[in-house]
Coordinates of C-alpha atoms in Angstrom, one line a residue:
Chain A
M13 CA 121.1 100.9 61.5
E14 CA 122.6 100.5 65.1
L15 CA 119.7 102.5 66.4
V16 CA 117.1 100.4 64.8
V17 CA 118.7 97.2 66.0
S18 CA 119.1 98.3 69.6
A19 CA 115.6 99.7 69.7
G20 CA 114.3 96.4 68.3
I21 CA 116.1 94.5 71.0
G22 CA 114.8 96.9 73.6
V23 CA 111.2 96.5 72.5
L24 CA 111.6 92.7 72.5
V25 CA 113.0 92.8 76.1
A26 CA 110.2 95.1 77.3
A27 CA 107.5 93.0 75.7
G28 CA 109.1 89.8 77.1
L29 CA 109.4 91.3 80.6
Y30 CA 105.8 92.4 80.6
L31 CA 104.5 89.0 79.5
M32 CA 106.8 87.3 82.1
L33 CA 105.1 89.2 84.9
R34 CA 101.6 88.0 83.9
P35 CA 100.0 85.5 86.2
T36 CA 99.3 82.7 83.6
S37 CA 102.1 80.3 82.7
F38 CA 101.2 80.6 79.0
S39 CA 102.1 84.3 79.0
V40 CA 105.2 83.6 81.0
V41 CA 106.4 81.0 78.4
L42 CA 105.7 83.5 75.6
G43 CA 107.6 86.2 77.6
L44 CA 110.6 84.0 78.1
T45 CA 110.6 83.2 74.4
L46 CA 110.6 86.9 73.4
L47 CA 113.3 87.5 76.0
S48 CA 115.5 84.8 74.6
Y49 CA 115.0 86.2 71.0
A50 CA 116.2 89.5 72.3
V51 CA 119.2 88.0 74.0
N52 CA 120.1 85.9 71.0
A53 CA 120.0 89.1 68.8
L54 CA 122.2 90.9 71.3
I55 CA 124.8 88.2 71.3
F56 CA 124.7 88.1 67.5
F57 CA 125.2 91.8 67.1
A58 CA 128.0 91.8 69.7
G59 CA 130.1 90.8 66.7
R60 CA 129.3 94.2 65.1
L61 CA 127.0 95.0 62.3
N62 CA 128.9 94.7 59.0
A63 CA 127.5 93.8 55.6
E64 CA 129.1 91.7 52.9
S65 CA 131.9 90.3 55.0
P66 CA 131.9 86.5 55.3
P67 CA 132.8 84.7 58.5
L68 CA 135.8 83.1 56.7
A69 CA 139.1 84.4 55.7
I70 CA 138.7 84.7 51.9
G71 CA 141.1 86.7 49.9
G72 CA 139.5 89.8 48.4
A73 CA 136.5 89.9 50.8
N74 CA 135.6 93.2 52.4
G75 CA 136.9 92.3 55.9
I76 CA 135.9 89.3 58.0
A77 CA 132.7 89.0 60.1
D78 CA 133.5 87.8 63.7
P79 CA 132.5 84.0 63.6
L80 CA 132.5 83.5 67.4
P81 CA 129.2 85.2 68.2
Q82 CA 127.6 83.1 65.5
A83 CA 128.8 80.0 67.3
L84 CA 127.8 81.4 70.7
V85 CA 124.3 82.3 69.5
L86 CA 123.8 78.8 68.0
T87 CA 124.6 77.3 71.4
A88 CA 122.3 79.8 73.2
I89 CA 119.5 79.1 70.7
V90 CA 119.8 75.3 71.2
I91 CA 119.9 75.6 75.0
G92 CA 117.0 78.1 75.0
F93 CA 114.9 75.9 72.8
G94 CA 115.4 72.9 75.0
M95 CA 114.7 74.8 78.2
T96 CA 111.5 76.3 76.7
A97 CA 110.4 72.9 75.6
Y98 CA 110.9 71.6 79.1
L99 CA 109.1 74.6 80.6
V100 CA 106.1 74.0 78.3
A101 CA 105.9 70.4 79.4
L102 CA 106.1 71.4 83.0
A103 CA 103.5 74.1 82.6
L104 CA 101.2 71.5 81.0
R105 CA 101.7 69.1 83.8
T106 CA 101.0 71.8 86.4
K107 CA 97.8 72.6 84.6
G108 CA 96.9 69.0 84.5
E109 CA 97.5 68.5 88.2
S110 CA 96.1 71.8 89.5
K111 CA 93.4 72.4 86.9
T112 CA 94.5 76.0 86.3
D113 CA 97.0 77.8 84.2
H114 CA 97.8 80.3 87.1
V115 CA 101.5 80.3 87.9
D116 CA 100.8 79.6 91.6
G117 CA 98.6 76.6 90.8
R118 CA 95.5 78.3 92.2
E119 CA 93.4 81.3 91.2
E120 CA 93.5 84.5 93.3
A121 CA 91.1 84.2 96.2
Chain B
M5 CA 149.3 67.5 77.7
N6 CA 148.0 66.3 81.0
H7 CA 144.5 64.8 80.6
W8 CA 143.5 64.7 84.2
P9 CA 141.4 68.0 84.2
I10 CA 138.8 66.5 81.9
I11 CA 138.4 63.2 83.7
P12 CA 136.0 64.5 86.4
I13 CA 133.6 65.5 83.6
L14 CA 134.0 62.4 81.4
I15 CA 133.3 59.8 84.1
P16 CA 129.8 61.0 85.0
L17 CA 129.1 61.9 81.4
A18 CA 130.0 58.4 80.2
A19 CA 127.9 56.9 83.1
A20 CA 124.9 59.1 82.2
I21 CA 125.0 58.1 78.6
L22 CA 125.3 54.4 79.5
L23 CA 122.4 54.8 81.9
L24 CA 120.2 56.5 79.3
V25 CA 121.0 53.8 76.7
S26 CA 120.2 50.9 79.2
H27 CA 117.3 52.6 81.0
S28 CA 115.0 49.6 80.4
W29 CA 117.4 47.2 82.2
P30 CA 116.6 46.3 85.8
M31 CA 117.1 49.0 88.5
L32 CA 119.9 47.0 90.1
W33 CA 122.0 47.6 86.9
S34 CA 121.4 51.4 87.0
R35 CA 122.3 51.5 90.7
I36 CA 125.5 49.6 90.2
V37 CA 126.6 51.7 87.2
S38 CA 125.7 55.0 89.0
F39 CA 127.3 54.2 92.3
G40 CA 130.3 52.7 90.6
A41 CA 130.7 55.9 88.5
V42 CA 130.5 58.1 91.6
L43 CA 133.1 56.0 93.4
L44 CA 135.4 56.0 90.4
L45 CA 134.9 59.8 90.2
A46 CA 135.9 60.1 93.9
A47 CA 139.1 58.2 93.2
A48 CA 139.9 60.4 90.2
V49 CA 139.1 63.6 92.1
I50 CA 141.4 62.6 95.0
F51 CA 144.2 62.2 92.4
C52 CA 143.3 65.6 90.9
L53 CA 143.5 67.1 94.4
G54 CA 147.0 65.7 94.7
L55 CA 147.9 67.2 91.4
A56 CA 146.5 70.6 92.2
D57 CA 148.1 70.6 95.7
S58 CA 151.5 70.8 94.0
G59 CA 150.6 74.4 93.3
E60 CA 150.7 74.0 89.6
V61 CA 147.8 75.2 87.5
L62 CA 146.9 72.5 85.1
V63 CA 145.4 73.7 81.8
Y64 CA 143.5 71.4 79.4
R65 CA 143.0 72.8 75.9
L66 CA 140.1 71.1 74.2
G67 CA 141.0 70.3 70.5
N68 CA 144.5 71.7 71.4
W69 CA 143.5 75.2 70.2
P70 CA 145.8 77.8 71.7
P71 CA 144.0 80.0 74.3
P72 CA 142.3 82.4 74.1
Y73 CA 140.7 80.9 70.9
G74 CA 139.8 77.5 72.2
I75 CA 138.0 76.3 75.2
V76 CA 140.1 75.6 78.3
L77 CA 139.6 73.6 81.4
V78 CA 141.7 74.7 84.4
L79 CA 142.4 72.6 87.4
D80 CA 143.8 74.7 90.2
R81 CA 143.5 74.3 94.0
L82 CA 140.1 75.9 94.2
S83 CA 138.6 73.7 91.4
A84 CA 140.1 70.6 93.0
L85 CA 138.6 71.5 96.4
M86 CA 135.1 72.1 94.9
L87 CA 135.4 68.8 92.9
A88 CA 136.3 66.9 96.1
L89 CA 133.3 68.5 97.9
T90 CA 131.0 67.5 95.1
S91 CA 132.1 63.9 95.3
A92 CA 132.0 63.9 99.1
L93 CA 128.4 65.0 99.0
A94 CA 127.4 62.8 96.0
I95 CA 128.4 59.5 97.5
P96 CA 126.1 59.6 100.6
V97 CA 123.3 61.3 98.7
L98 CA 123.3 58.6 96.0
L99 CA 123.5 55.9 98.7
Y100 CA 120.4 57.4 100.4
A101 CA 118.6 57.7 97.1
M102 CA 119.3 54.1 96.1
A103 CA 117.1 53.0 99.1
G104 CA 114.0 53.8 97.1
T105 CA 113.9 57.4 96.0
D106 CA 115.4 56.5 92.6
A107 CA 112.5 54.2 91.8
E108 CA 109.8 56.9 92.2
G109 CA 110.3 58.2 88.7
R110 CA 112.3 57.4 85.6
H111 CA 115.9 58.2 84.7
F112 CA 116.9 59.2 88.2
H113 CA 120.5 57.9 87.9
A114 CA 121.1 59.4 84.5
L115 CA 119.9 62.8 85.7
F116 CA 122.0 62.5 88.8
Q117 CA 125.1 61.9 86.7
F118 CA 124.3 64.8 84.4
Q119 CA 123.9 67.0 87.5
I120 CA 127.4 66.0 88.5
V121 CA 128.7 66.7 84.9
G122 CA 127.3 70.2 85.2
L123 CA 128.7 70.8 88.7
N124 CA 132.2 69.5 87.9
G125 CA 132.3 71.3 84.5
A126 CA 131.3 74.6 86.2
F127 CA 134.2 74.1 88.7
L128 CA 136.7 73.3 86.0
T129 CA 136.0 75.6 83.1
G130 CA 138.2 78.6 82.4
D131 CA 135.9 80.3 80.0
I132 CA 132.7 82.1 81.0
F133 CA 130.6 81.0 78.0
N134 CA 131.4 77.4 79.0
L135 CA 130.5 78.3 82.5
F136 CA 127.1 79.2 81.1
V137 CA 126.8 75.9 79.3
F138 CA 127.7 73.9 82.4
F139 CA 125.3 76.0 84.4
E140 CA 122.5 75.0 82.0
I141 CA 123.5 71.3 82.2
L142 CA 123.3 71.3 86.0
L143 CA 120.1 73.4 86.0
L144 CA 118.3 71.2 83.5
A145 CA 119.2 68.1 85.5
S146 CA 118.1 69.9 88.7
Y147 CA 114.8 71.0 87.1
T148 CA 113.9 67.3 86.4
L149 CA 115.4 66.0 89.7
L150 CA 113.3 68.6 91.6
V151 CA 110.0 67.3 90.2
H152 CA 111.2 63.6 90.5
G153 CA 108.5 61.7 92.2
G154 CA 105.8 64.1 91.2
G155 CA 103.1 65.6 93.3
V156 CA 101.4 69.0 92.9
E157 CA 103.6 70.7 95.4
R158 CA 106.8 69.8 93.7
V159 CA 105.5 70.6 90.2
R160 CA 104.4 74.0 91.3
A161 CA 107.7 74.8 93.0
G162 CA 109.4 73.4 89.9
L163 CA 107.6 75.8 87.6
A164 CA 108.6 78.8 89.7
Y165 CA 112.2 77.5 89.9
V166 CA 112.5 76.9 86.1
V167 CA 111.0 80.3 85.2
L168 CA 113.3 82.1 87.6
N169 CA 116.4 80.3 86.3
L170 CA 115.5 80.9 82.7
A171 CA 115.2 84.6 83.4
G172 CA 118.6 84.3 85.1
S173 CA 120.0 82.5 82.1
A174 CA 118.8 85.3 79.8
L175 CA 120.6 87.9 82.0
F176 CA 123.7 85.7 81.9
L177 CA 123.6 85.7 78.1
I178 CA 123.1 89.5 78.0
A179 CA 126.1 89.9 80.3
L180 CA 128.2 87.6 78.0
G181 CA 127.1 89.4 74.9
L182 CA 128.1 92.8 76.4
I183 CA 131.5 91.3 77.6
Y184 CA 132.2 89.8 74.2
G185 CA 131.2 93.0 72.5
T186 CA 133.5 95.2 74.6
L187 CA 136.4 92.9 75.5
G188 CA 136.4 90.6 72.5
T189 CA 137.1 87.5 74.7
L190 CA 135.3 85.2 77.1
N191 CA 138.4 83.4 78.4
L192 CA 138.7 84.4 82.1
A193 CA 142.5 84.7 82.0
D194 CA 142.4 86.7 78.8
M195 CA 139.7 88.9 80.1
A196 CA 142.0 89.9 82.9
L197 CA 144.7 90.9 80.3
V198 CA 142.2 92.8 78.1
L199 CA 140.4 94.6 81.0
V200 CA 143.4 96.8 81.8
Q201 CA 143.4 98.2 78.3
V202 CA 139.7 99.0 78.0
P203 CA 139.2 102.5 76.6
P204 CA 137.3 104.8 79.0
A205 CA 134.3 105.0 76.6
D206 CA 133.7 101.2 77.0
Q207 CA 134.3 101.1 80.7
A208 CA 130.7 101.8 81.7
L209 CA 129.4 99.0 79.4
V210 CA 132.0 96.5 81.0
R211 CA 130.9 97.5 84.4
T212 CA 127.2 97.0 83.5
A213 CA 128.1 93.5 82.1
A214 CA 130.1 92.6 85.2
S215 CA 127.3 93.8 87.5
L216 CA 124.7 91.7 85.5
L217 CA 127.0 88.7 85.9
L218 CA 127.2 89.2 89.6
V219 CA 123.3 89.4 89.8
V220 CA 123.1 86.1 87.9
F221 CA 125.5 84.4 90.3
A222 CA 123.7 86.0 93.2
L223 CA 120.5 84.4 92.0
K224 CA 122.2 81.0 91.9
A225 CA 123.7 81.6 95.3
A226 CA 120.4 82.9 96.7
L227 CA 121.4 86.3 97.8
L228 CA 118.7 88.5 99.3
P229 CA 116.5 90.2 96.7
V230 CA 116.8 87.0 94.6
S231 CA 116.8 84.5 97.4
L232 CA 113.1 84.1 98.1
W233 CA 112.7 81.1 95.8
L234 CA 115.0 78.9 97.8
P235 CA 113.0 77.7 100.9
Q236 CA 110.0 76.7 98.8
V237 CA 112.1 74.8 96.3
Y238 CA 114.3 73.0 98.7
G239 CA 111.4 72.2 101.0
A240 CA 109.5 70.6 98.1
A241 CA 112.3 68.4 96.8
S242 CA 112.7 64.9 98.2
A243 CA 115.4 64.5 100.8
P244 CA 118.3 63.2 98.8
I245 CA 117.7 65.8 96.0
A246 CA 117.5 68.6 98.5
A247 CA 120.8 67.3 100.0
L248 CA 122.4 67.4 96.6
F249 CA 121.1 70.9 96.0
A250 CA 123.0 72.0 99.1
I251 CA 126.0 72.4 96.8
M252 CA 124.1 74.3 94.1
T253 CA 124.1 77.6 95.9
K254 CA 127.8 77.1 96.4
V255 CA 128.3 77.0 92.6
G256 CA 127.0 80.6 92.5
L257 CA 129.4 81.6 95.3
Y258 CA 132.2 79.8 93.5
A259 CA 131.5 81.7 90.3
I260 CA 131.4 85.1 92.1
L261 CA 134.8 84.3 93.7
R262 CA 136.4 83.0 90.6
V263 CA 135.2 85.6 88.2
S264 CA 135.9 88.6 90.4
T265 CA 139.4 87.4 91.7
I266 CA 140.7 86.2 88.3
A267 CA 139.2 88.7 85.9
F268 CA 137.4 91.8 87.3
D269 CA 139.8 92.6 90.1
A270 CA 142.5 92.9 87.5
A271 CA 141.3 96.4 86.4
P272 CA 140.7 99.1 89.0
F273 CA 137.5 100.3 87.2
A274 CA 135.9 96.9 87.4
A275 CA 137.3 95.7 90.7
N276 CA 135.1 95.5 93.8
L277 CA 132.1 96.6 91.7
L278 CA 129.2 96.0 94.0
G279 CA 131.5 95.8 97.0
L280 CA 129.6 97.4 99.8
W281 CA 126.2 96.5 98.3
L282 CA 127.1 92.9 98.2
T283 CA 128.4 92.9 101.7
A284 CA 125.2 94.7 102.9
L285 CA 123.0 92.3 101.0
A286 CA 125.0 89.3 102.3
L287 CA 124.4 90.5 105.9
L288 CA 120.7 91.0 105.1
T289 CA 120.5 87.5 103.7
M290 CA 121.8 86.2 107.0
A291 CA 119.2 88.2 108.8
L292 CA 116.4 87.0 106.5
G293 CA 117.5 83.4 106.8
T294 CA 117.5 83.8 110.6
M295 CA 113.9 85.1 110.5
G296 CA 113.0 82.2 108.2
L297 CA 114.5 79.9 110.8
L298 CA 112.2 81.3 113.5
A299 CA 109.2 81.0 111.2
A300 CA 109.9 77.6 109.8
Q301 CA 107.8 74.7 111.0
R302 CA 109.5 71.8 109.3
L303 CA 113.1 70.6 109.6
S304 CA 113.6 70.7 105.8
I305 CA 112.5 74.4 105.7
I306 CA 114.8 75.1 108.7
T307 CA 117.7 73.6 106.8
A308 CA 116.8 75.6 103.7
N309 CA 117.0 78.7 105.8
L310 CA 120.3 77.6 107.2
I311 CA 121.6 77.5 103.6
L312 CA 120.5 81.1 103.2
V313 CA 122.4 82.0 106.3
S314 CA 125.5 80.2 105.1
T315 CA 125.3 81.9 101.7
G316 CA 125.3 85.3 103.5
T317 CA 128.2 84.3 105.8
L318 CA 130.4 83.1 103.0
L319 CA 129.7 86.1 100.7
V320 CA 130.7 88.5 103.4
A321 CA 134.0 86.8 103.6
F322 CA 134.4 86.6 99.8
T323 CA 133.6 90.3 99.3
A324 CA 136.2 91.3 101.9
G325 CA 138.7 90.6 99.1
N326 CA 141.6 89.5 101.1
A327 CA 143.3 86.1 101.2
N328 CA 142.8 85.6 104.9
A329 CA 139.0 85.9 104.7
T330 CA 138.9 83.8 101.5
A331 CA 140.9 81.1 103.2
A332 CA 138.6 81.0 106.2
A333 CA 135.5 80.9 104.0
L334 CA 137.0 78.0 102.0
Y335 CA 137.3 76.0 105.2
Y336 CA 133.8 77.0 106.2
L337 CA 132.3 76.1 102.7
P338 CA 132.8 72.3 102.8
H339 CA 131.6 72.2 106.4
T340 CA 128.4 74.0 105.7
T341 CA 127.6 72.1 102.5
L342 CA 128.1 68.7 104.0
V343 CA 126.3 69.5 107.3
T344 CA 123.2 71.1 105.6
G345 CA 123.2 68.1 103.2
G346 CA 123.2 65.8 106.3
L347 CA 120.3 67.8 107.8
F348 CA 118.2 67.3 104.7
L349 CA 118.8 63.6 104.8
L350 CA 117.9 63.6 108.5
A351 CA 114.8 65.5 107.8
G352 CA 113.9 62.9 105.2
R353 CA 114.5 60.1 107.7
I354 CA 112.4 61.8 110.4
A355 CA 109.6 62.5 107.9
S356 CA 109.5 58.9 106.8
Q357 CA 109.0 57.7 110.4
R358 CA 106.3 60.1 111.5
G359 CA 103.5 59.2 109.1
A360 CA 101.3 62.1 107.9
L361 CA 103.0 64.6 110.1
Q362 CA 106.2 64.3 108.1
D363 CA 108.9 66.5 109.5
L364 CA 106.5 69.1 110.9
A365 CA 107.6 70.2 114.3
E366 CA 104.4 69.1 116.1
R367 CA 103.8 66.5 118.7
G368 CA 103.6 63.1 117.1
P369 CA 105.1 59.6 117.1
Q370 CA 108.7 59.5 118.3
P371 CA 111.2 58.6 115.6
R372 CA 112.5 55.1 115.8
D373 CA 116.2 54.3 116.6
I374 CA 116.2 57.2 119.0
L375 CA 119.9 56.9 119.7
L376 CA 120.9 57.0 116.0
T377 CA 118.4 59.6 114.8
G378 CA 118.8 61.7 117.9
G379 CA 122.6 61.3 118.0
S380 CA 123.0 62.4 114.4
Y381 CA 120.6 65.3 115.0
L382 CA 122.8 66.4 118.0
V383 CA 126.0 66.2 116.0
L384 CA 124.6 68.0 112.9
A385 CA 122.8 70.7 115.0
V386 CA 126.0 71.4 117.1
A387 CA 128.0 71.6 113.9
V388 CA 125.6 73.9 112.1
A389 CA 125.0 76.2 115.0
G390 CA 128.8 76.7 115.4
A391 CA 129.1 75.4 118.9
P392 CA 132.4 73.7 120.1
P393 CA 133.9 71.2 119.6
L394 CA 132.8 70.7 115.9
S395 CA 133.9 72.2 112.6
G396 CA 131.2 74.9 112.6
F397 CA 132.8 76.5 115.7
L398 CA 136.3 76.4 114.1
G399 CA 135.0 77.8 110.8
K400 CA 133.2 80.6 112.4
L401 CA 136.2 81.4 114.6
M402 CA 138.4 81.6 111.6
L403 CA 136.0 83.8 109.7
M404 CA 135.7 86.2 112.7
Q405 CA 139.5 86.3 113.1
S406 CA 140.1 86.9 109.4
L407 CA 137.7 89.8 109.4
S408 CA 138.7 91.3 112.7
N409 CA 140.5 94.2 111.1
A410 CA 137.8 95.1 108.6
G411 CA 135.6 98.1 109.2
L412 CA 132.5 95.9 109.2
A413 CA 133.9 93.5 111.8
P414 CA 131.6 94.5 114.7
V415 CA 128.5 94.2 112.5
F416 CA 129.7 90.9 111.0
W417 CA 130.6 89.4 114.4
A418 CA 127.2 90.4 115.8
F419 CA 125.3 88.9 112.8
L420 CA 127.4 85.7 112.9
L421 CA 127.0 85.2 116.6
V422 CA 123.3 86.1 116.8
T423 CA 122.4 83.8 113.8
G424 CA 124.4 81.0 115.4
F425 CA 122.6 81.5 118.7
I426 CA 119.2 81.5 117.0
S427 CA 120.0 78.4 114.9
A428 CA 120.9 76.6 118.1
L429 CA 117.6 77.8 119.7
V430 CA 115.5 76.8 116.8
L431 CA 117.1 73.4 116.4
A432 CA 116.8 72.7 120.1
R433 CA 113.2 73.6 120.1
T434 CA 112.5 71.3 117.1
A435 CA 114.5 68.5 118.7
S436 CA 112.5 68.7 121.9
V437 CA 109.3 68.4 120.0
Y438 CA 110.6 65.4 118.0
F439 CA 112.3 63.5 120.7
W440 CA 111.1 64.5 124.1
E441 CA 107.4 65.1 123.7
P442 CA 106.2 62.1 121.7
E443 CA 102.6 61.1 121.9
R444 CA 102.1 57.8 123.7
Q445 CA 101.4 55.9 120.5
A446 CA 103.8 53.4 119.1
P447 CA 105.0 54.0 115.5
A448 CA 103.7 51.6 112.9
V449 CA 105.6 48.4 112.7
S450 CA 107.8 48.4 109.7
A451 CA 108.1 45.6 107.1
G452 CA 111.4 43.8 106.4
V453 CA 111.9 45.8 103.2
V454 CA 111.8 49.1 105.0
I455 CA 114.6 47.9 107.4
Q456 CA 116.8 46.9 104.5
A457 CA 116.2 50.2 102.8
G458 CA 116.8 51.8 106.2
S459 CA 120.3 50.4 106.5
M460 CA 121.5 52.2 103.4
R461 CA 119.8 55.4 104.5
T462 CA 121.4 55.0 107.9
T463 CA 124.9 54.6 106.3
A464 CA 124.3 57.7 104.2
L465 CA 123.2 59.7 107.1
L466 CA 126.1 58.5 109.3
L467 CA 128.6 59.4 106.5
L468 CA 127.3 63.0 106.4
T469 CA 127.1 63.1 110.2
A470 CA 130.7 62.1 110.4
A471 CA 131.7 64.9 108.1
S472 CA 131.8 67.6 110.7
P473 CA 133.9 65.7 113.3
L474 CA 136.3 64.6 110.4
L475 CA 136.6 68.2 109.2
M476 CA 137.5 69.1 112.8
L477 CA 140.1 66.4 113.1
A478 CA 141.6 67.3 109.7
A479 CA 141.4 71.0 110.4
A480 CA 145.2 71.6 110.2
P481 CA 145.8 70.2 106.7
L482 CA 142.5 71.5 105.5
S483 CA 143.0 75.0 106.6
Q484 CA 146.6 74.9 105.2
Y485 CA 145.1 73.8 101.9
A486 CA 142.4 76.6 102.1
R487 CA 145.2 79.1 102.8
A488 CA 147.2 78.0 99.8
T489 CA 144.1 78.1 97.7
A490 CA 143.3 81.6 98.7
E491 CA 146.8 82.8 98.0
Q492 CA 146.9 81.1 94.6
L493 CA 143.6 82.7 93.8
H494 CA 144.4 86.2 94.9
G495 CA 147.9 85.9 93.3
R496 CA 146.1 85.7 89.9
A497 CA 149.3 85.8 87.8
P498 CA 150.1 82.1 87.9
Y499 CA 146.6 81.3 86.7
I500 CA 146.8 83.7 83.8
S501 CA 150.3 82.7 82.7
A502 CA 149.4 79.0 82.9
V503 CA 146.4 79.6 80.6
I504 CA 147.7 82.2 78.2
G505 CA 151.4 81.6 78.2
D506 CA 152.9 84.6 76.4
P507 CA 150.3 87.5 76.1
A508 CA 152.5 89.2 73.5
A509 CA 151.9 86.3 71.1
I510 CA 148.2 87.0 70.9
Q511 CA 147.3 89.2 67.8
R512 CA 144.5 91.5 68.7
E513 CA 142.4 93.4 66.3
R514 CA 140.8 96.7 67.3
R515 CA 137.2 96.4 66.3
P516 CA 134.9 99.2 65.3

């Protein structure tokens, strides 16, 4: 299971990085989104992979899942979401002002 | 519990929320609230400085959760110094912006206050996840302030800046995830305690996380391979925004200093992680900044490159890892922040008086008020180049003395002196173009409104111009404070015991 999860995170990061290095701001936004998915998963799994253990201290439960990464990842998701929304707005404005989706605001000469 | 450590965050936060709610009210209201909040903050910060100067480390536990479980704010000498610097920069910058920059777009004052919330929070927090949150607050405010006023140049620079910092934030989160996964804590003081017990199998992962963290802070501080964004971004921002951004790179430096001295230096395997690399990169940053100085054609770009040079200079001292060098750097840090802030305002003033040429170093109309503009140019240039009798000279002298025993001393001395010389040369060349070779055409006659706006801008510029002479006059108490700060920081134990109390009382669980 650990191998699947880490490989999944690795693939997400690789795909995110590839897209981030593309010259159009649309791909960059997608790349950053994939990267933030990967990062959120990483933080979440930093609390270890354990099944059937609630994040609360209940008698009789099979151990306790670490509740802190869940709180951290929630914060990270909210911040990442807000930032991506702002980035999309900014990319649209750049496109509106420079008439191209190229990240430099002009096509290659 | 003493509530003072949270006051510097609450004042700008309350002002920002009030400004958001009443954004449809006349601009005068926003200006009064915003400026009032900054003045109130300055008063509170002076009080905090007094509290911190007693040598006590004040800890504020939010929700009264016992550390390391809750979030803590920590007010020590270093935090208080950085808070004071933020206020000292914010007052003149806001005064300058109130002369018209704030009306170029919406919500300027609310964003300005949020920026201060982020800055003060980053300086006060004792928990690295919270450091991330406050970084995001100050970055989000800076993203919007950067494009304030619009224009294709700013929006384009803004896009690059946002993408770069989002990638930086992702790296920051990866580092935090790895640190939490291995250490099980994100509280700085607690990290120092846990680090010494890390089993050898986990040490490589901790070192990776710590290195990633340093890369992120280096990105904020604009250290060489990740510094190339800075001149374009700072050059595109409007003058008061660029001046406020002068402290943003210092946040990265502060984070490097804080995290390495309090936490990572506690364990031999994580201490001085990128030591020689960082020093070498810092020296190269100085070199690159100097080359940028020679290539720059506008005063605002020259100033942006001076910021790169100062980042390199300060980081060499921070990575030396001894209290003397840190003390010298902590005297140099306020000086360089305030003087580069002043230069940005001056560049804005000169640009506003030369029509289409802006602050381009080409022959054109001579700036008005030659005595005032030229006089503040002279003071700021002398201060930034490090010539006597101003604070730049003293700061550089202290840095050179503190590193005189280090192995790198001859290299550092050479870099510092050559960059100082080249800065002087470049600033003198630019001044001669601005002031001594004007074209024989009179500048456009200004309307009454411009003069009224001009007096606020003049006051702001004079305040920042006065910073360097004042830092020189107050050199003795300031350097004593810097020395005490460095000793408190490198002592580490008082900080940890103030935050954690009794380490034996924490029940730790060994996780799979």
